[in-house]
Coordinates of N, CA, C and O in Angstrom, one line a residue:
M1 N -19.4 23.6 12.0 CA -19.0 22.6 11.6 C -17.5 22.8 11.1 O -17.2 23.8 10.3
G2 N -16.5 21.9 11.6 CA -15.2 22.1 11.1 C -14.8 21.3 10.1 O -15.6 20.6 9.5
S3 N -13.6 21.2 9.8 CA -13.0 20.3 8.7 C -11.6 19.8 8.9 O -11.0 20.5 9.8
T4 N -11.3 18.8 8.2 CA -9.8 18.3 8.6 C -8.8 19.2 8.1 O -9.1 20.1 7.1
A5 N -7.7 19.3 8.6 CA -6.5 20.2 8.4 C -6.0 20.1 6.9 O -5.8 21.1 6.2
R6 N -5.7 19.0 6.4 CA -5.1 18.7 5.1 C -6.1 18.6 4.0 O -5.8 19.3 2.9
L7 N -7.0 17.8 4.0 CA -8.1 17.7 2.8 C -9.3 18.5 3.0 O -10.2 18.4 2.0
A8 N -9.6 19.2 4.1 CA -10.8 20.0 4.4 C -12.0 19.3 4.2 O -13.0 19.5 3.7
L9 N -12.0 18.0 4.6 CA -13.1 17.2 4.7 C -14.1 17.6 5.8 O -13.6 17.8 6.8
P10 N -15.4 17.6 5.6 CA -16.1 17.9 6.7 C -16.4 17.1 7.8 O -16.3 15.8 7.6
L11 N -16.2 17.6 9.0 CA -16.4 16.8 10.2 C -17.8 16.9 10.8 O -18.4 17.8 10.7
L12 N -18.1 15.9 11.3 CA -19.5 15.8 11.9 C -19.4 16.4 13.3 O -18.5 16.3 14.2
S13 N -20.6 16.9 13.8 CA -20.7 17.5 15.0 C -21.6 16.6 15.9 O -22.5 16.1 15.3
A14 N -21.6 16.7 17.2 CA -22.3 16.1 18.0 C -23.7 16.5 17.9 O -23.9 17.9 17.9
G15 N -24.7 15.7 17.8 CA -26.1 16.3 17.7 C -26.4 17.0 16.3 O -27.5 17.7 16.3
Q16 N -25.7 16.9 15.4 CA -25.8 17.5 14.1 C -26.9 16.8 13.3 O -27.0 15.6 13.2
A17 N -27.9 17.6 12.6 CA -28.9 17.0 11.9 C -28.4 16.8 10.5 O -27.5 17.4 10.0
Q18 N -29.0 15.8 9.9 CA -28.6 15.4 8.6 C -27.2 15.2 8.4 O -26.4 15.5 7.4
K19 N -26.7 14.3 9.2 CA -25.1 13.9 9.3 C -24.9 13.4 7.8 O -23.8 13.3 7.5
E20 N -25.8 12.6 7.2 CA -25.4 11.8 6.0 C -25.0 13.0 4.8 O -24.1 12.4 4.0
I21 N -25.5 14.1 4.8 CA -25.2 15.1 3.9 C -23.5 15.4 4.0 O -22.8 15.4 3.0
Y22 N -23.1 15.6 5.2 CA -21.7 15.8 5.3 C -20.9 14.7 5.1 O -19.7 14.8 4.7
H23 N -21.4 13.6 5.6 CA -20.6 12.3 5.4 C -20.6 12.0 4.0 O -19.4 11.7 3.5
N24 N -21.5 12.1 3.1 CA -21.6 11.7 1.7 C -20.5 12.9 1.0 O -19.8 12.5 0.1
E25 N -20.6 14.2 1.3 CA -19.8 15.1 1.0 C -18.2 14.8 1.1 O -17.4 14.8 0.2
A26 N -18.0 14.2 2.4 CA -16.5 13.8 2.6 C -16.1 12.6 1.8 O -15.0 12.6 1.3
L27 N -17.1 11.9 1.6 CA -16.7 10.7 0.7 C -16.6 11.1 -0.9 O -15.7 10.4 -1.4
Q28 N -17.4 11.8 -1.5 CA -17.1 12.5 -2.6 C -15.7 13.0 -2.7 O -15.0 12.9 -3.7
L29 N -15.3 13.9 -1.7 CA -14.0 14.6 -1.8 C -12.8 13.3 -1.8 O -11.9 13.6 -2.3
L30 N -13.0 12.4 -0.8 CA -12.1 11.3 -0.8 C -11.9 10.7 -2.2 O -10.8 10.2 -2.4
D31 N -13.1 10.5 -2.7 CA -13.2 9.7 -3.9 C -12.4 10.6 -5.2 O -11.7 9.8 -6.0
M32 N -12.3 11.8 -4.9 CA -11.6 12.7 -5.9 C -10.1 12.6 -5.6 O -9.3 12.6 -6.5
L33 N -9.7 12.5 -4.5 CA -8.2 12.8 -3.9 C -7.5 11.3 -3.7 O -6.4 11.4 -4.0
A34 N -8.2 10.3 -3.3 CA -7.5 8.9 -3.1 C -7.1 8.4 -4.6 O -8.1 8.3 -5.1
A35 N -5.9 8.3 -4.6 CA -5.3 8.0 -6.0 C -6.0 8.6 -7.1 O -6.7 8.2 -8.0
A36 N -5.8 10.0 -7.0 CA -6.4 10.8 -7.9 C -5.9 10.7 -9.4 O -4.7 10.3 -9.7
A37 N -6.7 10.8 -10.3 CA -6.5 10.6 -11.8 C -7.4 11.6 -12.5 O -8.6 11.8 -12.1
V38 N -6.9 12.3 -13.5 CA -7.7 13.3 -14.3 C -7.6 12.7 -15.5 O -6.6 12.0 -16.0
E39 N -8.5 13.2 -16.6 CA -8.7 12.7 -17.7 C -7.6 13.3 -18.6 O -7.2 12.6 -19.6
E40 N -7.1 14.5 -18.7 CA -6.2 15.2 -19.5 C -5.5 16.2 -18.8 O -5.7 16.5 -17.8
L41 N -4.6 16.9 -19.5 CA -3.6 18.0 -19.0 C -4.8 19.3 -18.9 O -5.9 19.1 -19.2
P42 N -4.4 20.0 -17.8 CA -5.3 21.2 -17.6 C -6.1 21.8 -18.9 O -5.7 21.9 -19.8
L43 N -7.3 22.1 -18.3 CA -8.3 22.7 -19.3 C -8.9 24.0 -18.7 O -9.1 24.2 -17.6
A44 N -9.1 25.2 -19.5 CA -9.6 26.3 -19.1 C -11.2 26.3 -19.2 O -12.1 27.0 -18.6
T45 N -11.8 25.2 -20.1 CA -13.1 25.3 -20.4 C -13.7 23.9 -20.1 O -13.1 23.0 -20.5
P46 N -14.6 23.9 -19.1 CA -15.1 22.4 -18.9 C -15.7 21.7 -20.1 O -16.3 22.1 -20.9
P47 N -15.4 20.2 -20.0 CA -16.0 19.5 -21.2 C -17.5 19.7 -21.2 O -18.1 19.7 -20.3
A48 N -18.1 19.5 -22.4 CA -19.6 19.7 -22.5 C -20.4 18.6 -22.0 O -21.3 19.0 -21.3
N49 N -19.9 17.3 -22.1 CA -20.8 16.2 -21.4 C -19.8 15.3 -20.6 O -19.5 14.2 -21.1
P50 N -19.2 15.6 -19.5 CA -18.4 14.9 -18.9 C -19.2 13.7 -18.1 O -20.5 13.8 -17.7
A51 N -18.5 12.6 -17.9 CA -18.9 11.5 -17.2 C -19.0 11.6 -15.8 O -18.1 12.3 -15.4
I52 N -19.9 11.3 -15.1 CA -19.9 11.1 -13.7 C -18.6 10.6 -13.1 O -18.2 9.5 -13.6
G53 N -17.9 11.2 -12.4 CA -16.5 10.7 -11.7 C -15.4 11.3 -12.5 O -14.3 11.0 -12.2
A54 N -15.5 11.7 -13.7 CA -14.4 12.4 -14.6 C -13.8 13.4 -13.7 O -14.8 14.4 -13.4
C55 N -12.5 13.6 -13.7 CA -11.9 14.7 -13.0 C -11.0 15.3 -14.0 O -10.4 14.8 -14.8
Y56 N -10.9 16.6 -13.7 CA -9.8 17.5 -14.4 C -9.0 18.2 -13.6 O -9.6 18.7 -12.6
I57 N -8.0 19.1 -14.2 CA -7.4 20.1 -13.6 C -7.7 21.4 -14.3 O -7.6 21.4 -15.4
V58 N -8.1 22.2 -13.6 CA -8.6 23.6 -14.0 C -7.4 24.5 -14.3 O -6.4 24.8 -13.6
A59 N -7.2 24.9 -15.7 CA -6.2 25.7 -16.1 C -6.2 27.2 -15.7 O -7.5 27.5 -15.1
D60 N -5.5 27.9 -16.0 CA -5.4 29.5 -15.7 C -6.7 30.1 -16.4 O -6.8 29.6 -17.6
A61 N -7.2 31.2 -16.1 CA -8.2 31.9 -16.8 C -9.5 31.0 -17.2 O -9.9 31.0 -18.2
A62 N -9.8 30.0 -16.4 CA -10.8 29.2 -16.5 C -12.2 30.0 -16.9 O -12.3 31.2 -16.3
T63 N -13.0 29.4 -17.5 CA -14.3 30.0 -17.8 C -15.4 29.3 -17.4 O -15.5 28.1 -16.9
G64 N -16.6 29.9 -17.4 CA -17.9 29.0 -17.1 C -18.1 28.5 -15.6 O -17.5 29.3 -14.8
P65 N -18.5 27.4 -15.4 CA -18.6 26.9 -14.1 C -17.1 26.8 -13.4 O -17.1 26.6 -12.2
W66 N -16.1 26.9 -14.0 CA -14.9 26.9 -13.5 C -14.1 28.1 -13.2 O -13.0 28.2 -12.9
A67 N -14.7 29.2 -13.5 CA -14.4 30.4 -13.5 C -13.7 30.7 -11.9 O -14.5 30.2 -11.1
T68 N -12.9 31.3 -11.7 CA -12.1 31.4 -10.3 C -11.7 30.3 -9.7 O -11.3 30.2 -8.5
K69 N -11.6 29.1 -10.2 CA -11.2 27.9 -9.8 C -9.8 27.5 -10.4 O -9.5 26.2 -10.4
D70 N -8.9 28.6 -10.8 CA -7.7 28.1 -11.5 C -6.8 27.0 -10.6 O -6.8 27.3 -9.3
H71 N -6.2 26.0 -11.2 CA -5.3 25.0 -10.5 C -6.2 24.0 -9.7 O -5.5 23.1 -9.2
C72 N -7.5 24.2 -9.5 CA -8.3 23.1 -8.6 C -8.4 22.0 -9.3 O -8.3 21.8 -10.6
L73 N -8.6 20.9 -8.5 CA -9.1 19.6 -9.1 C -10.5 19.6 -9.1 O -11.2 20.2 -8.2
A74 N -11.1 19.3 -10.4 CA -12.5 19.6 -10.6 C -13.0 18.1 -11.0 O -12.4 17.5 -11.9
C75 N -14.1 17.7 -10.3 CA -14.7 16.4 -10.5 C -16.1 16.4 -10.8 O -16.8 17.2 -10.0
F76 N -16.6 15.9 -11.9 CA -18.1 15.8 -12.1 C -18.8 14.9 -11.3 O -18.6 13.6 -11.4
T77 N -19.8 15.3 -10.8 CA -20.5 14.2 -9.8 C -22.2 14.3 -10.3 O -22.4 15.3 -11.0
G78 N -22.8 13.5 -9.6 CA -24.3 13.7 -9.9 C -25.0 15.0 -9.4 O -25.9 15.2 -9.9
G79 N -24.3 15.7 -8.6 CA -24.6 17.0 -8.0 C -24.0 17.9 -8.6 O -24.1 19.2 -8.2
G80 N -23.3 17.8 -9.9 CA -22.6 19.0 -10.6 C -21.2 18.8 -10.2 O -20.5 17.9 -9.7
W81 N -20.4 20.1 -10.5 CA -18.9 20.0 -10.4 C -18.5 20.3 -8.7 O -19.3 21.2 -8.0
R82 N -17.5 19.6 -8.4 CA -16.8 19.7 -7.1 C -15.6 20.0 -7.3 O -14.9 19.4 -8.2
F83 N -15.1 20.9 -6.3 CA -13.6 21.3 -6.6 C -12.8 21.3 -5.3 O -13.4 21.3 -4.3
V84 N -11.7 20.9 -5.6 CA -10.7 20.8 -4.4 C -9.4 21.6 -4.6 O -8.9 21.6 -5.9
E85 N -9.0 22.7 -3.9 CA -7.9 23.5 -4.1 C -6.6 22.7 -3.8 O -6.7 22.1 -2.7
P86 N -5.7 22.6 -4.6 CA -4.7 21.7 -4.4 C -3.6 22.3 -3.5 O -3.5 23.5 -3.2
S87 N -3.0 21.4 -2.7 CA -1.9 21.9 -1.6 C -0.7 21.1 -2.2 O -0.8 20.1 -2.8
D88 N 0.5 21.6 -1.8 CA 1.7 21.1 -2.2 C 1.8 19.6 -1.7 O 1.6 19.3 -0.8
G89 N 2.1 18.7 -2.7 CA 2.3 17.3 -2.7 C 1.2 16.7 -3.2 O 1.2 15.4 -3.4
L90 N 0.0 17.2 -3.7 CA -1.2 16.6 -4.4 C -0.6 15.9 -5.7 O 0.1 16.6 -6.5
A91 N -0.8 14.7 -6.0 CA -0.4 14.1 -7.2 C -1.7 13.4 -7.9 O -2.6 13.0 -7.4
A92 N -1.5 13.5 -9.3 CA -2.6 12.9 -10.0 C -2.2 12.3 -11.3 O -1.1 13.0 -11.9
F93 N -2.6 11.2 -11.6 CA -2.3 10.6 -12.9 C -3.1 11.2 -14.0 O -4.2 11.3 -13.9
V94 N -2.4 11.5 -15.1 CA -2.9 12.1 -16.2 C -3.2 11.0 -17.3 O -2.3 10.6 -17.9
R95 N -4.5 10.3 -17.4 CA -4.8 9.4 -18.1 C -4.5 9.4 -19.7 O -3.8 8.6 -20.4
S96 N -4.8 10.5 -20.3 CA -4.4 10.8 -21.7 C -3.2 10.8 -22.2 O -2.6 10.4 -23.3
E97 N -2.1 11.1 -21.1 CA -0.7 11.2 -21.4 C 0.1 10.1 -20.7 O 1.3 9.9 -21.2
G98 N -0.6 9.3 -19.9 CA 0.2 8.1 -19.1 C 1.4 8.8 -18.3 O 2.3 8.1 -18.3
L99 N 1.2 9.8 -17.7 CA 2.2 10.3 -16.8 C 1.5 10.9 -15.6 O 0.4 11.1 -15.4
W100 N 2.4 11.3 -14.7 CA 2.1 12.0 -13.4 C 2.2 13.6 -13.4 O 3.1 14.1 -14.0
G101 N 1.3 14.2 -12.6 CA 1.5 15.7 -12.3 C 1.4 15.7 -10.7 O 0.9 14.9 -10.1
A102 N 2.1 16.7 -10.4 CA 2.3 17.1 -8.9 C 2.1 18.4 -8.8 O 2.7 19.3 -9.6
Y103 N 1.5 18.8 -7.6 CA 1.3 20.3 -7.4 C 2.5 20.8 -6.4 O 2.3 20.0 -5.3
I104 N 3.3 21.7 -6.8 CA 4.3 22.0 -6.0 C 4.4 23.5 -6.2 O 5.3 23.9 -7.0
G105 N 3.4 24.4 -5.5 CA 3.2 25.7 -5.9 C 2.6 26.1 -7.1 O 2.6 27.1 -7.8
G106 N 2.3 25.0 -8.0 CA 1.6 25.0 -9.3 C 1.8 23.5 -9.8 O 2.7 22.8 -9.3
W107 N 1.1 23.3 -10.9 CA 1.3 21.9 -11.5 C 2.2 21.7 -12.3 O 2.7 22.6 -13.1
E108 N 3.0 20.5 -12.1 CA 4.2 20.1 -13.0 C 3.8 18.7 -13.6 O 3.3 18.0 -12.8
F109 N 4.0 18.4 -14.7 CA 3.5 17.4 -15.3 C 5.0 16.5 -16.0 O 5.7 17.1 -16.6
G110 N 5.0 15.4 -15.7 CA 6.0 14.6 -16.3 C 7.4 14.7 -15.7 O 8.4 14.0 -16.1
S111 N 7.5 15.5 -14.8 CA 8.9 15.7 -14.0 C 9.0 14.9 -12.9 O 8.1 14.3 -12.2
V112 N 10.3 14.4 -12.7 CA 10.6 13.5 -11.3 C 11.7 14.4 -10.6 O 12.6 14.8 -11.0
R113 N 11.2 14.4 -9.3 CA 12.0 15.2 -8.3 C 12.7 13.9 -7.5 O 12.0 13.3 -7.0
A114 N 14.0 13.9 -7.3 CA 14.6 13.1 -6.7 C 16.1 13.4 -6.2 O 16.8 14.2 -6.9
V115 N 16.6 12.8 -5.2 CA 18.0 13.1 -5.0 C 18.9 12.1 -5.5 O 20.0 12.5 -5.9
S116 N 18.2 10.9 -5.9 CA 19.0 9.9 -6.6 C 18.0 8.9 -7.3 O 16.9 8.9 -6.8
V117 N 18.6 8.1 -8.3 CA 17.9 7.1 -9.0 C 18.5 5.8 -8.5 O 19.8 5.8 -8.7
V118 N 17.6 4.8 -7.9 CA 18.6 3.5 -7.7 C 17.7 2.6 -8.3 O 16.3 2.4 -8.4
V119 N 18.4 1.6 -9.1 CA 17.9 0.6 -9.9 C 18.6 -0.7 -9.3 O 19.8 -0.8 -9.3
G120 N 17.8 -1.5 -9.0 CA 18.3 -2.9 -8.5 C 19.2 -2.7 -7.3 O 20.2 -3.4 -7.0
G121 N 18.9 -1.8 -6.3 CA 19.8 -1.7 -5.3 C 21.1 -0.7 -5.6 O 21.8 -0.5 -4.8
Q122 N 21.3 -0.5 -6.9 CA 22.3 0.4 -7.3 C 22.2 1.9 -7.7 O 21.3 2.0 -8.6
Q123 N 22.7 2.7 -7.1 CA 22.6 4.1 -7.5 C 23.1 4.4 -8.9 O 24.3 4.0 -9.0
V124 N 22.1 4.8 -9.8 CA 22.8 5.0 -11.3 C 22.8 6.4 -11.5 O 23.6 6.8 -12.4
V125 N 22.0 7.2 -10.8 CA 22.1 8.7 -11.1 C 22.0 9.4 -9.7 O 21.0 8.9 -8.8
G126 N 22.9 10.4 -9.5 CA 22.7 11.0 -8.3 C 22.8 12.7 -8.3 O 22.5 12.9 -9.7
S127 N 23.1 13.4 -7.6 CA 23.2 14.7 -7.6 C 24.2 15.1 -8.6 O 25.2 14.3 -9.0
R128 N 24.0 16.4 -9.4 CA 24.7 16.8 -10.5 C 26.2 16.8 -10.2 O 26.5 17.5 -9.0
A129 N 27.3 16.1 -10.8 CA 28.6 16.5 -10.3 C 29.0 17.7 -10.9 O 28.4 18.5 -11.8
S130 N 30.2 18.3 -10.5 CA 30.8 19.6 -10.9 C 31.4 19.3 -12.3 O 31.5 18.1 -12.8
A131 N 31.7 20.4 -13.1 CA 32.4 20.4 -14.2 C 33.6 19.5 -14.4 O 34.3 19.6 -13.5
I132 N 33.7 18.9 -15.4 CA 34.9 18.1 -15.7 C 35.6 18.8 -17.1 O 34.9 18.9 -18.0
A133 N 36.8 19.2 -16.9 CA 37.4 19.7 -18.2 C 37.6 18.8 -19.3 O 37.7 17.8 -19.1
S134 N 37.4 19.4 -20.7 CA 37.6 18.4 -21.6 C 39.1 18.2 -21.7 O 40.0 18.9 -21.4
P135 N 39.3 17.1 -22.4 CA 40.7 16.6 -22.6 C 41.6 17.7 -23.3 O 41.0 18.1 -24.3
A136 N 42.7 17.8 -23.2 CA 43.5 18.7 -23.9 C 45.3 18.3 -23.6 O 45.4 17.4 -22.7
G137 N 46.0 18.7 -24.4 CA 47.4 18.2 -24.5 C 47.6 16.8 -24.9 O 46.9 16.0 -25.5
G138 N 48.7 16.1 -24.7 CA 49.1 14.8 -24.9 C 49.7 14.9 -26.4 O 50.1 16.0 -27.0
T139 N 49.8 13.7 -27.0 CA 50.5 13.6 -28.2 C 49.5 13.0 -29.3 O 48.3 12.8 -29.0
T140 N 49.8 13.0 -30.5 CA 49.0 12.6 -31.5 C 48.5 11.2 -31.3 O 47.3 11.0 -31.8
I141 N 49.2 10.3 -30.6 CA 48.8 8.9 -30.4 C 47.5 9.0 -29.5 O 46.6 8.1 -29.8
D142 N 47.2 9.7 -28.8 CA 46.0 9.8 -27.9 C 44.8 10.6 -28.5 O 44.0 10.8 -27.7
S143 N 45.0 11.0 -29.7 CA 43.9 11.9 -30.1 C 42.6 11.2 -30.4 O 41.5 11.8 -30.1
E144 N 42.6 9.8 -30.6 CA 41.5 9.0 -30.7 C 40.8 8.8 -29.1 O 39.5 8.9 -29.1
A145 N 41.6 8.6 -28.3 CA 41.2 8.7 -26.9 C 40.5 10.0 -26.5 O 39.5 10.0 -25.8
R146 N 41.2 10.9 -26.8 CA 40.6 12.2 -26.5 C 39.3 12.7 -27.0 O 38.4 13.2 -26.5
T147 N 39.1 12.1 -28.4 CA 37.9 12.3 -29.1 C 36.9 11.5 -28.5 O 35.6 12.0 -28.2
A148 N 37.0 10.3 -28.0 CA 36.1 9.4 -27.4 C 35.8 10.1 -26.0 O 34.6 9.9 -25.7
I149 N 36.8 10.6 -25.3 CA 36.4 11.1 -24.0 C 35.7 12.3 -24.2 O 34.8 12.5 -23.4
G150 N 35.9 13.1 -25.1 CA 35.1 14.2 -25.4 C 33.6 14.1 -25.7 O 32.7 14.6 -25.3
Q151 N 33.5 13.0 -26.4 CA 32.1 12.5 -26.8 C 31.4 12.3 -25.7 O 30.3 12.4 -25.4
I152 N 31.9 11.4 -24.7 CA 31.4 10.9 -23.4 C 31.1 12.1 -22.6 O 29.8 12.1 -22.1
L153 N 31.9 13.1 -22.3 CA 31.6 14.1 -21.7 C 30.4 15.1 -22.4 O 29.6 15.5 -21.5
S154 N 30.4 15.1 -23.5 CA 29.3 15.9 -24.2 C 28.0 15.3 -24.0 O 27.1 15.9 -23.7
A155 N 27.9 14.0 -24.1 CA 26.8 13.3 -23.8 C 26.4 13.5 -22.3 O 25.0 13.7 -22.0
L156 N 27.2 13.5 -21.4 CA 26.8 13.6 -19.9 C 26.5 15.0 -19.7 O 25.4 15.2 -18.9
R157 N 27.2 16.0 -20.4 CA 26.5 17.2 -20.2 C 25.1 17.5 -20.9 O 24.3 18.3 -20.2
S158 N 24.9 17.0 -22.1 CA 23.6 17.2 -22.7 C 22.4 16.5 -21.8 O 21.5 16.9 -21.9
H159 N 22.7 15.5 -20.9 CA 21.8 14.9 -20.3 C 21.7 15.6 -19.0 O 21.0 15.2 -18.1
G160 N 22.3 16.5 -18.6 CA 22.6 17.3 -17.3 C 23.1 16.6 -16.3 O 23.0 17.1 -15.0
L161 N 24.0 15.6 -16.5 CA 24.6 14.9 -15.4 C 25.9 15.4 -14.9 O 26.2 15.1 -13.8
I162 N 26.4 16.3 -15.7 CA 27.6 17.1 -15.1 C 27.5 18.5 -15.7 O 26.7 18.8 -16.7
D163 N 28.0 19.5 -15.0 CA 28.0 21.0 -15.4 C 28.9 21.2 -16.8 O 29.7 20.3 -17.1
T164 N 28.4 22.0 -17.4 CA 29.2 22.4 -18.6 C 30.3 23.4 -18.4 O 30.6 23.9 -17.4

């Protein structure tokens, strides 16, 4: 019996006996992965009384039934725990935190990776710009302007929008 390349869903074979077992297993895995949502941030120990359908991300050095399943998506089913090893690009909503996690060589939570941020068709944030020198020189008359410009540059640097 083979499996699909990306999600490792079991494939049916011609003349295969008990096809419903393989079909149901594929449905269980799809139920875990399609619009994936986990209950909380990664855990090393499985919850004592999980609800059927509850999913979790297995933390490093997991114990009990989760031992050796680090980083996997674990879902409790009527038949016990099912695990899916994540591949780059897998995303899951973390219900307890109200944020998204993504697997990119490891789980990242609450981060947004983008080339730009566009709001209402207008780009508001793009790639980080190069450093801008702080204002210097001038006369006493421009000292208030220099202070205001310095505060603006400081805010932009603290938000990571320009280099220091």
